Structure formats: C-alpha cells, structure tokens
C-alpha cells in the first residue's frame, strides 16, 4: 500500500510502503528515500567570497585570517564579510574551495602556507612551502568535511613573516576566493 496526495485529480506526492517519498513520479527510486523528478528549489547555505582590494600585508603572526570581504552570493547569509568566516547553520557534509593567487614574481618566497581552518584549528592545506615563482602563482584547494551546527570555517595564512599580498585582478573578478556549500 501507499499514501498519495492529489491536486486537480492528479497524484502529486506518493509515500510507498517502504517509506520512500516520490514527487513528480509514482514509482520512486528504490535506493532513495526521496525521489524528486523535475527541478527542486533549495535554500541550502552556499557562498562565494572574494577580496576586492588590490593588495594588503598579511600579518607575520601564524594563523592570520585571509580577507574575503565581498560576496557574489551568500545564500542564508552564513558567510560573514567582517570576520571572513562561514558559520554552519546546520550539521552536515560541506564542501569548501579556495584559490590563493599572487602577482609579484618571487613575492611569496619562504615559508608560505595557507590552510582551511575549522573552529580555529588547521585542518587542510591549500598550499604549502612555496619557493620562487614567476609573475603569477595560483594554488587551488578543496575540502569536504562533516561539520556540526555553529562550527566555523575560514582560510588562514600560516606564515611567520609579513607578506605583501597582491591580489591579481582579471577583468570581472579577483582571483583570490573562498567558497562553500552544504552537500547534505
């Protein structure tokens, strides 16, 4: 047996005997508890943040939070452009990505590290121990992690010397960015 919801004499939602919910179909996928046929709107938290200044000096202290003070989108407003951190509104699996770019040859020589931090603790490197580089350097990092409600994530420099950080601009965007979304 199953239970169904009808509107205008058409079945719209079905819950089958196995507890699977089907929207837009009368035969839900056997491997899923929820089967939605068609487009499903979601207000899951997601953000894309970037820094809109051409350069700034990263503090010589370890664990300095990198600036990403503007957002292209910030669904749910869980990314804070003042603290440069994302705070989880709900427990779940999240994905984060970051790009660290620099436009002065050799400008990041030495002990240069950038990492994803969770609740103030280093969890995953984005780039590590860079040597000399040409006029353009760019590193990308991705981090998928289980987080609890109110956990927070930011990107921090782990360098022990001050760095004049130059943020390369390519027309429509600055290359340095931090983004994330709830996967489920």
Coordinates of N, CA and C in Angstrom, one line a residue:
X1 N 0.8 -1.2 0.0 CA 0.0 0.0 0.0 C 0.9 1.2 0.0
X2 N 0.2 2.3 -0.3 CA 0.9 3.6 -0.3 C -0.1 4.7 0.0
X3 N 0.5 5.9 0.3 CA -0.4 7.1 0.6 C 0.0 8.1 -0.5
X4 N -1.0 8.8 -1.0 CA -0.8 9.8 -2.0 C -1.5 11.1 -1.7
X5 N -0.9 12.2 -2.3 CA -1.5 13.5 -2.2 C -1.9 13.9 -3.7
X6 N -3.1 14.3 -3.8 CA -3.7 14.7 -5.2 C -4.0 16.2 -5.2
X7 N -3.9 16.8 -6.3 CA -4.4 18.1 -6.6 C -4.9 18.1 -8.0
X8 N -6.1 18.7 -8.3 CA -6.7 18.7 -9.6 C -6.8 17.3 -10.2
X9 N -7.2 16.4 -9.4 CA -7.3 15.0 -9.8 C -6.0 14.3 -10.3
X10 N -4.9 14.8 -9.9 CA -3.6 14.2 -10.4 C -2.8 14.0 -9.1
X11 N -2.1 12.8 -9.1 CA -1.3 12.4 -8.0 C 0.0 13.3 -8.1
X12 N 0.3 14.0 -6.9 CA 1.5 14.9 -6.9 C 2.6 14.3 -6.0
X13 N 2.2 13.7 -4.9 CA 3.2 13.1 -4.0 C 2.8 11.7 -3.6
X14 N 3.7 10.8 -3.5 CA 3.4 9.4 -3.1 C 4.4 9.0 -2.0
X15 N 3.9 8.3 -1.0 CA 4.8 7.7 0.0 C 4.5 6.2 -0.1
X16 N 5.5 5.4 -0.5 CA 5.2 4.0 -0.7 C 5.4 3.2 0.6
X17 N 5.1 1.9 0.5 CA 5.1 1.1 1.7 C 6.5 1.0 2.4
X18 N 7.6 1.3 1.6 CA 8.9 1.3 2.1 C 9.3 2.6 2.7
X19 N 8.4 3.6 2.8 CA 8.7 4.9 3.4 C 9.4 5.8 2.4
X20 N 9.5 5.5 1.1 CA 10.1 6.3 0.1 C 9.1 7.4 -0.3
X21 N 9.6 8.6 -0.5 CA 8.7 9.7 -0.9 C 9.0 10.0 -2.4
X22 N 8.0 10.1 -3.2 CA 8.1 10.4 -4.6 C 7.4 11.7 -4.9
X23 N 8.1 12.6 -5.6 CA 7.4 13.9 -6.1 C 7.6 13.9 -7.6
X24 N 6.5 14.0 -8.3 CA 6.6 14.0 -9.7 C 6.7 12.7 -10.4
X25 N 6.6 11.6 -9.6 CA 6.6 10.2 -10.1 C 5.8 9.3 -9.2
X26 N 5.3 8.2 -9.7 CA 4.5 7.3 -8.9 C 5.4 6.1 -8.5
X27 N 6.6 6.0 -9.0 CA 7.5 4.9 -8.7 C 8.9 5.4 -8.3
X28 N 9.1 5.7 -7.0 CA 10.3 6.3 -6.6 C 11.5 5.3 -6.7
X29 N 12.7 5.8 -6.9 CA 13.9 5.0 -7.0 C 14.0 4.2 -5.7
X30 N 14.3 2.9 -5.9 CA 14.3 2.0 -4.7 C 15.5 2.3 -3.8
X31 N 16.5 3.0 -4.3 CA 17.7 3.3 -3.5 C 17.6 4.6 -2.7
X32 N 16.5 5.3 -2.9 CA 16.5 6.7 -2.3 C 15.2 6.8 -1.4
X33 N 15.4 7.6 -0.4 CA 14.2 7.9 0.5 C 13.4 9.0 -0.1
X34 N 14.0 9.8 -1.0 CA 13.3 10.9 -1.6 C 13.7 10.9 -3.1
X35 N 12.7 10.9 -3.9 CA 12.9 10.9 -5.4 C 12.1 12.1 -6.0
X36 N 12.8 13.1 -6.4 CA 12.1 14.3 -7.0 C 12.4 14.3 -8.5
X37 N 11.4 14.3 -9.3 CA 11.5 14.4 -10.7 C 11.2 15.8 -11.1
X38 N 12.1 16.4 -11.8 CA 12.0 17.8 -12.1 C 12.9 18.7 -11.3
X39 N 12.8 20.0 -11.3 CA 13.7 20.9 -10.6 C 13.2 21.1 -9.2
X40 N 14.2 20.9 -8.2 CA 13.9 21.1 -6.8 C 14.6 22.4 -6.3
X41 N 13.9 23.3 -5.8 CA 14.5 24.5 -5.3 C 15.0 24.2 -3.9
X42 N 16.1 24.8 -3.5 CA 16.7 24.6 -2.2 C 17.3 25.9 -1.7
X43 N 17.2 26.1 -0.4 CA 17.8 27.2 0.2 C 19.0 26.8 1.1
X44 N 19.7 25.7 0.7 CA 20.8 25.2 1.4 C 21.9 26.3 1.4
X45 N 22.6 26.5 2.5 CA 23.6 27.5 2.5 C 24.7 27.3 1.5
X46 N 25.1 28.4 0.8 CA 26.2 28.4 -0.1 C 26.7 29.8 -0.2
X47 N 28.0 30.0 -0.5 CA 28.6 31.3 -0.6 C 29.8 31.3 -1.6
X48 N 30.0 32.5 -2.2 CA 31.2 32.7 -3.0 C 31.8 34.1 -2.5
X49 N 32.9 34.1 -1.9 CA 33.5 35.3 -1.3 C 34.8 35.6 -1.9
X50 N 35.2 36.9 -2.0 CA 36.4 37.3 -2.7 C 36.8 38.6 -2.0
X51 N 38.1 39.0 -2.3 CA 38.6 40.2 -1.7 C 38.7 41.3 -2.7
X52 N 38.1 42.4 -2.5 CA 38.1 43.5 -3.5 C 39.1 44.6 -3.3
X53 N 40.2 44.3 -2.7 CA 41.3 45.2 -2.7 C 42.5 44.7 -3.5
X54 N 43.3 45.6 -4.0 CA 44.4 45.1 -4.9 C 45.6 44.5 -4.1
X55 N 45.8 44.9 -2.8 CA 46.8 44.3 -2.1 C 46.7 44.7 -0.6
X56 N 47.3 43.9 0.3 CA 47.4 44.2 1.7 C 48.5 43.3 2.3
X57 N 48.9 43.6 3.5 CA 50.0 42.9 4.1 C 49.4 41.9 5.0
X58 N 49.8 40.6 4.8 CA 49.4 39.5 5.7 C 50.3 39.6 6.9
X59 N 49.6 39.6 8.1 CA 50.3 39.7 9.4 C 51.4 38.6 9.5
X60 N 52.5 38.9 10.2 CA 53.5 37.9 10.4 C 53.1 36.8 11.4
X61 N 52.0 37.0 12.0 CA 51.6 36.0 13.0 C 51.0 34.8 12.4
X62 N 51.2 33.7 13.0 CA 50.7 32.4 12.5 C 49.2 32.4 12.7
X63 N 48.5 31.9 11.7 CA 47.0 31.8 11.8 C 46.3 33.0 11.5
X64 N 46.8 33.9 10.7 CA 46.2 35.2 10.3 C 45.1 34.9 9.3
X65 N 43.8 35.3 9.5 CA 42.7 35.0 8.7 C 42.8 35.9 7.4
X66 N 42.7 35.2 6.2 CA 42.8 35.9 5.0 C 41.5 36.6 4.7
X67 N 41.6 37.8 4.1 CA 40.4 38.6 3.8 C 39.7 38.1 2.6
X68 N 38.4 37.9 2.7 CA 37.5 37.7 1.6 C 36.2 38.6 1.9
X69 N 36.3 39.9 1.6 CA 35.3 40.8 2.2 C 34.2 41.2 1.3
X70 N 34.0 40.5 0.2 CA 32.8 40.7 -0.7 C 32.3 39.4 -1.1
X71 N 31.0 39.3 -1.3 CA 30.4 38.1 -1.8 C 29.6 38.3 -3.1
X72 N 29.7 37.3 -4.0 CA 28.9 37.3 -5.2 C 27.5 36.8 -4.9
X73 N 27.5 35.7 -4.1 CA 26.2 35.2 -3.5 C 26.5 34.7 -2.1
X74 N 25.5 34.7 -1.2 CA 25.6 34.3 0.1 C 24.3 33.8 0.6
X75 N 23.9 32.6 0.2 CA 22.6 32.1 0.5 C 22.5 31.8 1.9
X76 N 21.5 32.4 2.6 CA 21.3 32.3 4.0 C 22.2 33.2 4.9
X77 N 23.1 34.0 4.2 CA 23.9 35.0 4.9 C 24.8 34.3 6.1
X78 N 25.3 33.1 5.8 CA 26.1 32.5 6.8 C 27.6 32.7 6.7
X79 N 28.0 33.4 5.6 CA 29.4 33.9 5.5 C 29.4 35.3 5.9
X80 N 30.3 35.7 6.8 CA 30.4 37.0 7.4 C 31.6 37.7 6.8
X81 N 31.4 38.8 6.1 CA 32.4 39.6 5.4 C 33.3 40.4 6.4
X82 N 32.9 40.5 7.6 CA 33.7 41.2 8.6 C 34.7 40.3 9.3
X83 N 34.3 39.1 9.6 CA 35.2 38.1 10.2 C 35.8 37.2 9.2
X84 N 35.3 37.2 8.0 CA 35.9 36.4 6.9 C 35.7 34.9 7.2
X85 N 34.6 34.5 7.8 CA 34.3 33.1 8.2 C 32.9 32.7 7.8
X86 N 32.8 31.4 7.6 CA 31.5 30.8 7.3 C 31.1 30.0 8.6
X87 N 29.9 30.3 9.1 CA 29.4 29.6 10.3 C 28.2 28.6 9.9
X88 N 28.3 27.3 10.2 CA 27.4 26.3 9.8 C 26.0 26.5 10.5
X89 N 25.0 26.6 9.7 CA 23.7 26.8 10.3 C 23.1 25.4 10.7
X90 N 23.6 24.4 10.1 CA 23.0 23.0 10.4 C 24.2 22.0 10.2
X91 N 24.1 20.9 11.0 CA 25.1 19.9 10.8 C 25.0 19.2 9.5
X92 N 26.1 18.8 8.9 CA 26.1 18.1 7.6 C 27.4 18.0 7.0
X93 N 27.4 17.5 5.7 CA 28.6 17.5 4.9 C 28.7 18.7 4.1
X94 N 29.8 19.4 4.2 CA 30.1 20.6 3.4 C 31.3 20.5 2.5
X95 N 31.3 21.3 1.4 CA 32.4 21.4 0.5 C 32.9 22.8 0.5
X96 N 34.2 23.0 0.6 CA 34.8 24.3 0.5 C 35.9 24.3 -0.5
X97 N 36.1 25.4 -1.2 CA 37.1 25.6 -2.1 C 37.8 27.0 -1.9
X98 N 39.0 27.1 -2.3 CA 39.7 28.4 -2.2 C 40.8 28.5 -3.3
X99 N 41.0 29.7 -3.7 CA 42.1 30.0 -4.6 C 42.9 31.1 -4.0
X100 N 44.2 30.8 -3.9 CA 45.2 31.8 -3.4 C 46.1 32.1 -4.6
X101 N 46.1 33.4 -5.0 CA 46.8 33.9 -6.2 C 47.7 35.0 -5.8
X102 N 48.8 35.2 -6.5 CA 49.8 36.3 -6.2 C 50.4 36.7 -7.5
X103 N 50.6 38.0 -7.7 CA 51.0 38.6 -9.0 C 52.4 39.2 -9.0
X104 N 53.2 39.0 -8.0 CA 54.6 39.6 -8.0 C 55.6 38.5 -8.0
X105 N 56.5 38.4 -9.0 CA 57.5 37.4 -9.1 C 58.2 37.2 -7.8
X106 N 58.3 36.0 -7.3 CA 59.0 35.7 -6.1 C 58.5 36.3 -4.8
X107 N 57.3 36.9 -4.9 CA 56.7 37.7 -3.7 C 56.3 36.8 -2.6
X108 N 56.2 35.5 -2.8 CA 55.8 34.6 -1.7 C 56.9 33.6 -1.3
X109 N 58.1 34.0 -1.6 CA 59.2 33.1 -1.3 C 59.3 32.9 0.2
X110 N 59.8 31.7 0.6 CA 60.0 31.4 2.0 C 59.0 30.4 2.5
X111 N 58.7 30.5 3.8 CA 57.8 29.6 4.5 C 56.4 30.1 4.3
X112 N 55.7 29.8 3.2 CA 54.4 30.3 3.0 C 53.4 29.1 3.0
X113 N 52.4 29.3 3.8 CA 51.3 28.2 3.9 C 50.0 28.9 4.0
X114 N 49.0 28.3 3.4 CA 47.6 28.7 3.6 C 46.8 27.4 3.8
X115 N 45.8 27.5 4.7 CA 45.0 26.3 5.1 C 43.6 26.7 5.4
X116 N 42.7 25.6 5.3 CA 41.4 25.7 5.8 C 41.4 25.4 7.3
X117 N 40.8 26.3 8.0 CA 40.7 26.1 9.5 C 39.2 25.8 9.9
X118 N 39.0 24.9 10.8 CA 37.7 24.7 11.4 C 37.8 25.0 12.9
X119 N 36.9 25.9 13.3 CA 36.9 26.3 14.8 C 38.3 26.7 15.3
X120 N 39.0 27.3 14.4 CA 40.3 27.8 14.8 C 41.5 26.8 14.7
X121 N 41.2 25.6 14.2 CA 42.2 24.6 14.1 C 42.5 24.3 12.7
X122 N 43.8 24.2 12.3 CA 44.2 23.9 10.9 C 43.8 22.5 10.6
X123 N 43.1 22.4 9.5 CA 42.5 21.0 9.1 C 43.0 20.6 7.7
X124 N 43.3 21.5 6.8 CA 43.7 21.1 5.4 C 44.4 22.2 4.7
X125 N 45.6 21.8 4.2 CA 46.4 22.8 3.5 C 45.8 23.1 2.1
X126 N 45.9 24.4 1.7 CA 45.6 24.8 0.3 C 46.9 24.9 -0.5
X127 N 47.9 25.5 0.1 CA 49.3 25.5 -0.5 C 50.3 25.5 0.6
X128 N 51.5 25.0 0.3 CA 52.4 24.7 1.4 C 53.9 24.9 0.9
X129 N 54.7 25.7 1.6 CA 56.1 25.8 1.3 C 56.5 26.2 0.0
X130 N 55.9 27.3 -0.5 CA 56.2 27.8 -1.9 C 57.6 28.3 -2.0
X131 N 58.3 28.0 -3.1 CA 59.6 28.6 -3.4 C 59.4 29.8 -4.3
X132 N 60.4 30.1 -5.1 CA 60.3 31.2 -6.1 C 59.2 30.8 -7.1
X133 N 58.6 31.9 -7.6 CA 57.6 31.7 -8.6 C 57.7 32.9 -9.6
X134 N 57.1 32.7 -10.8 CA 57.2 33.7 -11.8 C 56.2 34.8 -11.5
X135 N 55.8 35.6 -12.5 CA 55.0 36.8 -12.2 C 53.6 36.4 -11.8
X136 N 53.2 35.1 -11.9 CA 51.9 34.7 -11.5 C 51.9 33.4 -10.8
X137 N 51.4 33.3 -9.6 CA 51.3 32.0 -8.9 C 49.8 31.8 -8.5
X138 N 49.3 30.6 -8.6 CA 47.9 30.4 -8.2 C 47.8 28.9 -7.7
X139 N 47.2 28.8 -6.5 CA 47.0 27.5 -5.9 C 45.5 27.3 -5.6
X140 N 45.0 26.1 -5.8 CA 43.6 25.8 -5.5 C 43.6 24.7 -4.5
X141 N 42.6 24.8 -3.6 CA 42.3 23.7 -2.6 C 40.9 23.4 -2.5
X142 N 40.5 22.2 -2.2 CA 39.2 21.7 -2.0 C 39.2 20.9 -0.7
X143 N 38.1 21.1 0.1 CA 38.0 20.4 1.4 C 36.5 20.0 1.6
X144 N 36.3 18.7 1.8 CA 35.0 18.2 2.1 C 35.0 17.7 3.5
X145 N 34.1 18.1 4.4 CA 34.2 17.8 5.8 C 32.8 17.7 6.4
X146 N 32.7 16.9 7.4 CA 31.5 16.8 8.3 C 31.6 17.9 9.3
X147 N 30.6 18.7 9.5 CA 30.6 19.8 10.4 C 29.3 19.8 11.3
X148 N 29.4 20.3 12.5 CA 28.3 20.4 13.4 C 27.7 21.8 13.3
X149 N 26.5 22.0 13.8 CA 25.9 23.3 13.8 C 26.8 24.3 14.6
X150 N 27.0 25.5 14.1 CA 27.8 26.6 14.7 C 29.3 26.4 14.5
X151 N 29.7 25.3 13.9 CA 31.2 25.2 13.6 C 31.5 26.3 12.6
X152 N 32.7 26.8 12.5 CA 33.0 27.8 11.6 C 34.3 27.5 10.8
X153 N 34.3 28.0 9.6 CA 35.4 27.7 8.7 C 36.0 29.0 8.1
X154 N 37.3 29.1 8.1 CA 37.9 30.2 7.4 C 39.2 29.8 6.8
X155 N 39.9 30.7 6.0 CA 41.1 30.4 5.4 C 42.2 31.3 6.1
X156 N 43.3 30.6 6.5 CA 44.3 31.4 7.2 C 45.7 31.2 6.6
X157 N 46.5 32.2 6.8 CA 47.9 32.1 6.4 C 48.6 31.5 7.6
X158 N 49.6 30.6 7.3 CA 50.4 30.1 8.4 C 51.9 30.5 8.2
X159 N 52.1 31.7 7.8 CA 53.4 32.2 7.5 C 54.0 32.9 8.7
X160 N 55.2 32.8 9.0 CA 55.8 33.5 10.1 C 56.5 34.8 9.7
X161 N 56.3 35.3 8.5 CA 56.9 36.6 8.1 C 55.8 37.4 7.4
X162 N 55.9 38.7 7.5 CA 54.9 39.5 6.8 C 55.0 39.3 5.3
X163 N 53.8 39.3 4.6 CA 53.8 39.1 3.2 C 53.0 40.3 2.6
X164 N 53.5 41.0 1.6 CA 52.7 42.0 0.9 C 52.0 41.2 -0.2
X165 N 50.7 41.0 0.1 CA 49.9 40.1 -0.7 C 49.2 40.8 -1.8
X166 N 49.5 40.5 -3.0 CA 48.9 41.2 -4.2 C 47.9 40.4 -4.8
X167 N 46.7 40.9 -4.9 CA 45.5 40.2 -5.3 C 45.3 40.5 -6.8
X168 N 45.7 39.5 -7.7 CA 45.6 39.7 -9.1 C 44.1 39.9 -9.6
X169 N 43.9 40.8 -10.5 CA 42.5 41.1 -11.0 C 42.4 40.7 -12.5
X170 N 41.4 40.0 -12.8 CA 41.2 39.5 -14.2 C 39.9 40.0 -14.7
X171 N 39.8 41.3 -14.9 CA 38.6 41.8 -15.5 C 37.4 41.8 -14.6
X172 N 36.6 40.7 -14.6 CA 35.4 40.6 -13.9 C 35.5 40.1 -12.4
X173 N 36.7 39.7 -12.0 CA 36.9 39.1 -10.7 C 38.3 39.2 -10.2
X174 N 38.5 39.2 -8.9 CA 39.8 39.0 -8.3 C 40.0 37.5 -8.1
X175 N 41.2 37.0 -8.3 CA 41.4 35.6 -8.4 C 41.3 34.9 -7.0
X176 N 41.7 35.7 -5.9 CA 41.6 35.1 -4.6 C 40.1 34.9 -4.2
X177 N 39.7 33.7 -3.8 CA 38.3 33.5 -3.4 C 38.2 32.3 -2.5
X178 N 37.1 32.3 -1.8 CA 36.7 31.3 -0.8 C 35.3 31.0 -1.0
X179 N 34.9 29.7 -1.2 CA 33.5 29.4 -1.4 C 33.2 28.1 -0.8
X180 N 31.9 27.9 -0.5 CA 31.4 26.7 0.1 C 30.0 26.4 0.0
X181 N 29.5 25.2 0.3 CA 28.1 24.9 0.2 C 27.8 23.6 1.0
X182 N 26.6 23.5 1.5 CA 26.2 22.3 2.2 C 25.8 21.3 1.1
X183 N 26.5 20.1 1.2 CA 26.2 19.0 0.3 C 25.0 18.2 0.7
X184 N 24.8 18.1 2.1 CA 23.6 17.3 2.5 C 23.9 16.8 4.0

